[in-house]
């Protein structure tokens, strides 16, 4: 299961579309960094994670049994993140 955390309230939803997993994060408050932790079953080694809103690849950090990345979202904005769906 995904873990999406931030200092201030956010809303998020995740799902599959075709061969990809999409993560929508809405930030109604102040600009903030959002931490996303993804189990290895959903994000295997070598898979790239893209922030479609910022048009950039995100840096992935290896945790014990998961992968983690950070998304910076301006106040009142959203992020749309994509990576290949697990096989």
C-alpha angles and dihedrals in degrees: 000000000000120000115206116182138173138163093247129038118288136170123224142174132185133196146140128270116182108311095342139081116226127201119193116196120185118196110194094171136053125328109286148161115249121205117215122193117192125189115240088244088068099036115036127192113285096025115129123222118212131196100214092189095055092032094230142114114248124228112245122212121202115233127183098280101354147047122244134200137171127229122197111212124185120229113286093006138107140223128219113203126188138186135158114286116245115266 
